[in-house]
PDB file of C-alpha atoms in Angstrom:
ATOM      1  CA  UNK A 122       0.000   0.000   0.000  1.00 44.00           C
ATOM      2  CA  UNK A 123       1.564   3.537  -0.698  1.00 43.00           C
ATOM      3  CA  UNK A 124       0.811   6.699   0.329  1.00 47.00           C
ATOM      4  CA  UNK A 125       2.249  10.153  -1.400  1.00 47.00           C
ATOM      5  CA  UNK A 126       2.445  13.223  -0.268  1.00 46.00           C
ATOM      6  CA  UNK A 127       0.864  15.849  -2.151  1.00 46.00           C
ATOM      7  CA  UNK A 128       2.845  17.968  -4.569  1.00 45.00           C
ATOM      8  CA  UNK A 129       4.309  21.043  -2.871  1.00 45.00           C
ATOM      9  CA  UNK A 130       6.345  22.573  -5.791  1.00 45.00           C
ATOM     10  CA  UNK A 131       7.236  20.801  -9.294  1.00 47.00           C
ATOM     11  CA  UNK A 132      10.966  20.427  -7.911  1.00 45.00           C
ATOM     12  CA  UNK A 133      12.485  16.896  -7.493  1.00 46.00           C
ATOM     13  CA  UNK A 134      12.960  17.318  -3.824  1.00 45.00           C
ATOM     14  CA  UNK A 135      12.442  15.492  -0.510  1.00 42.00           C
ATOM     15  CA  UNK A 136       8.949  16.686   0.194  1.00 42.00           C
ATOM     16  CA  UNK A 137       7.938  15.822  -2.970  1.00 43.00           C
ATOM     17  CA  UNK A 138       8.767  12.114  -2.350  1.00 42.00           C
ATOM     18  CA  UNK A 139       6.430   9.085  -2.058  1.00 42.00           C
ATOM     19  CA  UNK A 140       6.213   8.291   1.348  1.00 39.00           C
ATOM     20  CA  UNK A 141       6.293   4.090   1.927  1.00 43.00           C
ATOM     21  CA  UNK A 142       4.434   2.774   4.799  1.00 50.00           C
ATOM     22  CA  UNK A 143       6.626   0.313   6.646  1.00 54.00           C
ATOM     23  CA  UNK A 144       3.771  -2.687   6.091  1.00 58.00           C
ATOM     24  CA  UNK A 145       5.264  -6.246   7.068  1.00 66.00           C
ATOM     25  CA  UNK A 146       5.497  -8.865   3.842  1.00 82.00           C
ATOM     26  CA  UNK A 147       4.912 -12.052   5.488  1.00 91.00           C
ATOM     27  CA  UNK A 148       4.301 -15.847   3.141  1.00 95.00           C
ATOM     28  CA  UNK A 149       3.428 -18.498   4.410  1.00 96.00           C
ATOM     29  CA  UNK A 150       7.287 -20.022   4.602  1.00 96.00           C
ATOM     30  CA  UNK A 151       8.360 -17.562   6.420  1.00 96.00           C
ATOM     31  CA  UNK A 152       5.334 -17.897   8.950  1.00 97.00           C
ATOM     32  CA  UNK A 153       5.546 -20.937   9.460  1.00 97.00           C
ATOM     33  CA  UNK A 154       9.053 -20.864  10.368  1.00 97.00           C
ATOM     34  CA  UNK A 155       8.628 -17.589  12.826  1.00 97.00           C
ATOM     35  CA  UNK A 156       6.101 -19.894  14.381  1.00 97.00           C
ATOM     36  CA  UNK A 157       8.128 -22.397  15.110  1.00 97.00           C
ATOM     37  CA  UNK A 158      10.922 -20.679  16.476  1.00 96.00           C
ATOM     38  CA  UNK A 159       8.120 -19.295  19.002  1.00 95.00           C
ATOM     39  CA  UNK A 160       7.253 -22.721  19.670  1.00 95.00           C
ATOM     40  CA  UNK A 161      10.939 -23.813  19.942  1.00 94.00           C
ATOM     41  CA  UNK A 162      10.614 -26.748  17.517  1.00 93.00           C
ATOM     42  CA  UNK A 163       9.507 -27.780  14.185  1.00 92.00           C
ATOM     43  CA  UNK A 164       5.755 -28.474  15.251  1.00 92.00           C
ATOM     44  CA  UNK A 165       4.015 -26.509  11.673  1.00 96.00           C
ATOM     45  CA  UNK A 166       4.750 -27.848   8.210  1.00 94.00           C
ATOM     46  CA  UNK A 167       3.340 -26.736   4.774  1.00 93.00           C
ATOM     47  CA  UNK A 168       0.976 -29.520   4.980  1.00 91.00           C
ATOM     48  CA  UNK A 169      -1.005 -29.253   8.428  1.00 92.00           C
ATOM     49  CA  UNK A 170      -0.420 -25.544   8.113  1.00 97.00           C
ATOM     50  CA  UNK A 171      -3.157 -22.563   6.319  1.00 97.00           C
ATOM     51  CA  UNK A 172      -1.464 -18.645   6.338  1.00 98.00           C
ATOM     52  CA  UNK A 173      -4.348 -15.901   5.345  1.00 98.00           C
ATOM     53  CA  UNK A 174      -3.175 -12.124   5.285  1.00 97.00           C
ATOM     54  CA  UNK A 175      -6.208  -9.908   6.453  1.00 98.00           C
ATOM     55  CA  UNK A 176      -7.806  -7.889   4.206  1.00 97.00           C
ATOM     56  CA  UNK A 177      -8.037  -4.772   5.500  1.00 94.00           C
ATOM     57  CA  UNK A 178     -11.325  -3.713   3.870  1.00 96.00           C
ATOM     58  CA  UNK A 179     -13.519  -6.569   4.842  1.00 96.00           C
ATOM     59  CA  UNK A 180     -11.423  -7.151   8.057  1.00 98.00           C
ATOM     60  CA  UNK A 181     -11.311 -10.859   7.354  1.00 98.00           C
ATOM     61  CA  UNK A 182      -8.933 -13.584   7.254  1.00 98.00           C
ATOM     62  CA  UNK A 183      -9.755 -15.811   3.962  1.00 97.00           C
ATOM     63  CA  UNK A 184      -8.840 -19.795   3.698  1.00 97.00           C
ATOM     64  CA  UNK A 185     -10.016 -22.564   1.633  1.00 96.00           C
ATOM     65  CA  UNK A 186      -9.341 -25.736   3.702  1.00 96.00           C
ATOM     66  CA  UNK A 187      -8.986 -28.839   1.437  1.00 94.00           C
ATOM     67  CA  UNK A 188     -11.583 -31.461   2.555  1.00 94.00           C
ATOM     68  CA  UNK A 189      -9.519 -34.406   1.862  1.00 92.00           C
ATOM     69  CA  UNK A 190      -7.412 -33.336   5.348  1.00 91.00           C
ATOM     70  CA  UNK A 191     -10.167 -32.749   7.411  1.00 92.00           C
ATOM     71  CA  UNK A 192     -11.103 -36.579   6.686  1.00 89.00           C
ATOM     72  CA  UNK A 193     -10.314 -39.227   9.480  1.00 85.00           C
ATOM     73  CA  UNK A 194      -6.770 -40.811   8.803  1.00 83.00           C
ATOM     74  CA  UNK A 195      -5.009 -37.708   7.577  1.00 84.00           C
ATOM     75  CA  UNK A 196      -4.486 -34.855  10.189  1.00 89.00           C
ATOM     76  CA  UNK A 197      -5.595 -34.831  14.088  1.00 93.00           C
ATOM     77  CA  UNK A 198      -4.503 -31.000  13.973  1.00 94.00           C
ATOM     78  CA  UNK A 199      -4.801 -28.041  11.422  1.00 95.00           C
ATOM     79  CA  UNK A 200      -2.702 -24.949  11.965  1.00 98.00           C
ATOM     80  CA  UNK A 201      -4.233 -21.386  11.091  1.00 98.00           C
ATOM     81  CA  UNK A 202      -1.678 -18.514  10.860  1.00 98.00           C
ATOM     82  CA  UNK A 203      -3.468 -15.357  10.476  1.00 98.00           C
ATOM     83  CA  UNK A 204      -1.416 -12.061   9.852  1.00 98.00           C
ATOM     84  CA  UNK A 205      -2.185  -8.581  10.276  1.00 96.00           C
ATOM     85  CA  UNK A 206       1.008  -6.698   8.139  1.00 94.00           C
ATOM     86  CA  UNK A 207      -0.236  -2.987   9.746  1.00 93.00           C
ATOM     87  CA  UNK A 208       0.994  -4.481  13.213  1.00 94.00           C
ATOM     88  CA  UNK A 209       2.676  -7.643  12.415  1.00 95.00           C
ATOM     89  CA  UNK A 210       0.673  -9.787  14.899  1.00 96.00           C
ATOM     90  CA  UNK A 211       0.584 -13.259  13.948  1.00 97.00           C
ATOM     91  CA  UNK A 212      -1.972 -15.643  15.570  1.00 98.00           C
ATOM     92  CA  UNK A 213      -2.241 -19.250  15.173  1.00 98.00           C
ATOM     93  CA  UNK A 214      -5.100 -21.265  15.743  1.00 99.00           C
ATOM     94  CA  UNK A 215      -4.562 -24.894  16.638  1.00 98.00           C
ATOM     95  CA  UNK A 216      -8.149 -26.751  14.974  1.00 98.00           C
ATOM     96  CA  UNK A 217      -8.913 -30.528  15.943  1.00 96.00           C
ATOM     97  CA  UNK A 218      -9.940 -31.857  12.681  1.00 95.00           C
ATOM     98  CA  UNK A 219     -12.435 -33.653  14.304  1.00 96.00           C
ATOM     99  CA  UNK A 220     -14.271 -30.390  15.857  1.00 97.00           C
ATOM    100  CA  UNK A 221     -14.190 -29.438  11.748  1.00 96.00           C
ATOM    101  CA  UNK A 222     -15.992 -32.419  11.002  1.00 95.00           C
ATOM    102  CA  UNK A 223     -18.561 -31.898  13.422  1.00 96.00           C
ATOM    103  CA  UNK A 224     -19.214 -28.613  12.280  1.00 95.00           C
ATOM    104  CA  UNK A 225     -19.181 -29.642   8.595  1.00 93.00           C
ATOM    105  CA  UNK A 226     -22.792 -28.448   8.229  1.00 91.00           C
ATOM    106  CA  UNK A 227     -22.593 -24.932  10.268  1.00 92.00           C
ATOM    107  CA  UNK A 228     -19.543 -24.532   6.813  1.00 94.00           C
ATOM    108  CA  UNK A 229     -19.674 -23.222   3.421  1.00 93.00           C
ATOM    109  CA  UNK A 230     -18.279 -26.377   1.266  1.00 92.00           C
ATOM    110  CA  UNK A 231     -17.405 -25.110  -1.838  1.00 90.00           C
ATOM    111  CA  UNK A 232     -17.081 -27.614  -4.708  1.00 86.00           C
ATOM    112  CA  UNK A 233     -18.517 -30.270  -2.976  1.00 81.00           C
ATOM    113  CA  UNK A 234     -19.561 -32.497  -6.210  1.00 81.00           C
ATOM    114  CA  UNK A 235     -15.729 -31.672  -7.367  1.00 86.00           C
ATOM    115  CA  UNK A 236     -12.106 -33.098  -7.537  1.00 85.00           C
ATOM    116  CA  UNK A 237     -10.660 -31.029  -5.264  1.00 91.00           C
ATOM    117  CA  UNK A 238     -14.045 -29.739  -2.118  1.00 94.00           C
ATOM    118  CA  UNK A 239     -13.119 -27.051   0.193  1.00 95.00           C
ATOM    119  CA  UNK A 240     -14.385 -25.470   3.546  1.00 95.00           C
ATOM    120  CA  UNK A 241     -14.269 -21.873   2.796  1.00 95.00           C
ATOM    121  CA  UNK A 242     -13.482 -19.631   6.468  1.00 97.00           C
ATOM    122  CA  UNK A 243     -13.914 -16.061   6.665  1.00 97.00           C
ATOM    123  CA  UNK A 244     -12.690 -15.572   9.858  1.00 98.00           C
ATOM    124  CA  UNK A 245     -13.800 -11.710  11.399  1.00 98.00           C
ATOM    125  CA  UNK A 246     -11.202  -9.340  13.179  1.00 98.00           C
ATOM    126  CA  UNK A 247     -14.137  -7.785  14.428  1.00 97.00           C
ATOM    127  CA  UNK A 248     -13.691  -7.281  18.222  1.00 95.00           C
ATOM    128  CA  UNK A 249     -17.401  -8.125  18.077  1.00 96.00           C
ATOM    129  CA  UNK A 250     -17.337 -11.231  15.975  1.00 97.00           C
ATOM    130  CA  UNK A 251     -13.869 -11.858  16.548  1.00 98.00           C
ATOM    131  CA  UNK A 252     -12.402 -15.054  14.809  1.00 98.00           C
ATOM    132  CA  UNK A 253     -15.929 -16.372  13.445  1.00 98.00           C
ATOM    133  CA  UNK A 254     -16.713 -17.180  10.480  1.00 97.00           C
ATOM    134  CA  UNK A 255     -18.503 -15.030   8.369  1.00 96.00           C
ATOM    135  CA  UNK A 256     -19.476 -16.834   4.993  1.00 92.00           C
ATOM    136  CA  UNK A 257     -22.776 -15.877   4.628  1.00 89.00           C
ATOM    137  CA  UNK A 258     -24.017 -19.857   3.825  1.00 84.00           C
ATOM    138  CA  UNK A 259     -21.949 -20.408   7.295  1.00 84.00           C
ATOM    139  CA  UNK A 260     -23.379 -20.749  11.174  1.00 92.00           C
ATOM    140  CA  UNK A 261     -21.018 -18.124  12.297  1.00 94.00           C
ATOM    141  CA  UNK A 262     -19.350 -20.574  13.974  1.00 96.00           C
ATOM    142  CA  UNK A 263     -16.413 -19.259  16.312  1.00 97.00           C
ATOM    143  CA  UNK A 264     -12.565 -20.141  16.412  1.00 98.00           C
ATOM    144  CA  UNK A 265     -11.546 -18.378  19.703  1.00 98.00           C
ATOM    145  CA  UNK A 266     -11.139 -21.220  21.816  1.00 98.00           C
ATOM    146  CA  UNK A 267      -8.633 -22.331  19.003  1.00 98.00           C
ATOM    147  CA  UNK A 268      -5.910 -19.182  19.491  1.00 98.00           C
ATOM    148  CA  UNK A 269      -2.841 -20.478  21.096  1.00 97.00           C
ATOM    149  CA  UNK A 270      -0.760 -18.101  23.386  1.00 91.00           C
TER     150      UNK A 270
END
């Protein structure tokens, strides 16, 4: 996101100059490996681990979980890492699979007739709705109890 500052004069000089906010770029890599150093051990991988970057003008974190590793057999766990670049938080949500499953019907599926189903999460930043999802086929169903310290 950039900002400039407004033309004072038509000379090249340092007032006329884009200004840059200092926003955080953060991938998924390189959250999952911050995490981890947190944690003090390789506990996240690319597979049991979703990264979403909130957007800042719906104030939601966006995923599309794979429904093949929500089924029994694959994961017991799945990792959320949600990142705010303004402030550079990073939460992580630690999600039984089996709490997914049980919810399966309170969550948008999208492609379910497909190859490749997903649960879609919109979860809010809202300090009102904070960290439930807000797909508007969903049950609002909340993620709170999920956020690790």
């Amino acid at each position: 996101m950039r900002e400039c500052a407004p033309l004072l004069s038509g000379r090249d000089d340092t007032l006329n100059k884009p200004m840059h906010r200092n926003v955080m770029k953060l991938d998924k890599k390189l959250a999952i490996a911050r995490r981890n150093q947190d944690l003090g051990g390789a506990v996240l991988g690319v597979n049991n681990t979703h990264f979403a970057v909130l957007d800042p003008k719906r104030n939601i974190w966006w995923f599309d979980l794979p429904v093949p590793r929500l089924q029994v057999g694959q994961y017991e766990w799945l990792h959320l890492l949600l990142h705010t670049p303004e402030t550079d938080q990073l939460l992580h949500l630690k999600v039984t699979t089996v709490f997914m499953r049980d919810h399966m019907e309170g969550l948008e599926v999208r492609n379910a007739d497909k190859r490749k189903p997903t649960v879609s999460l919109e979860l809010s930043a809202d300090k009102d709705s904070f960290l439930k999802d807000m797909r508007p086929k969903g049950s609002n169903l909340g993620f709170a109890a999920f956020l690790q310290k």
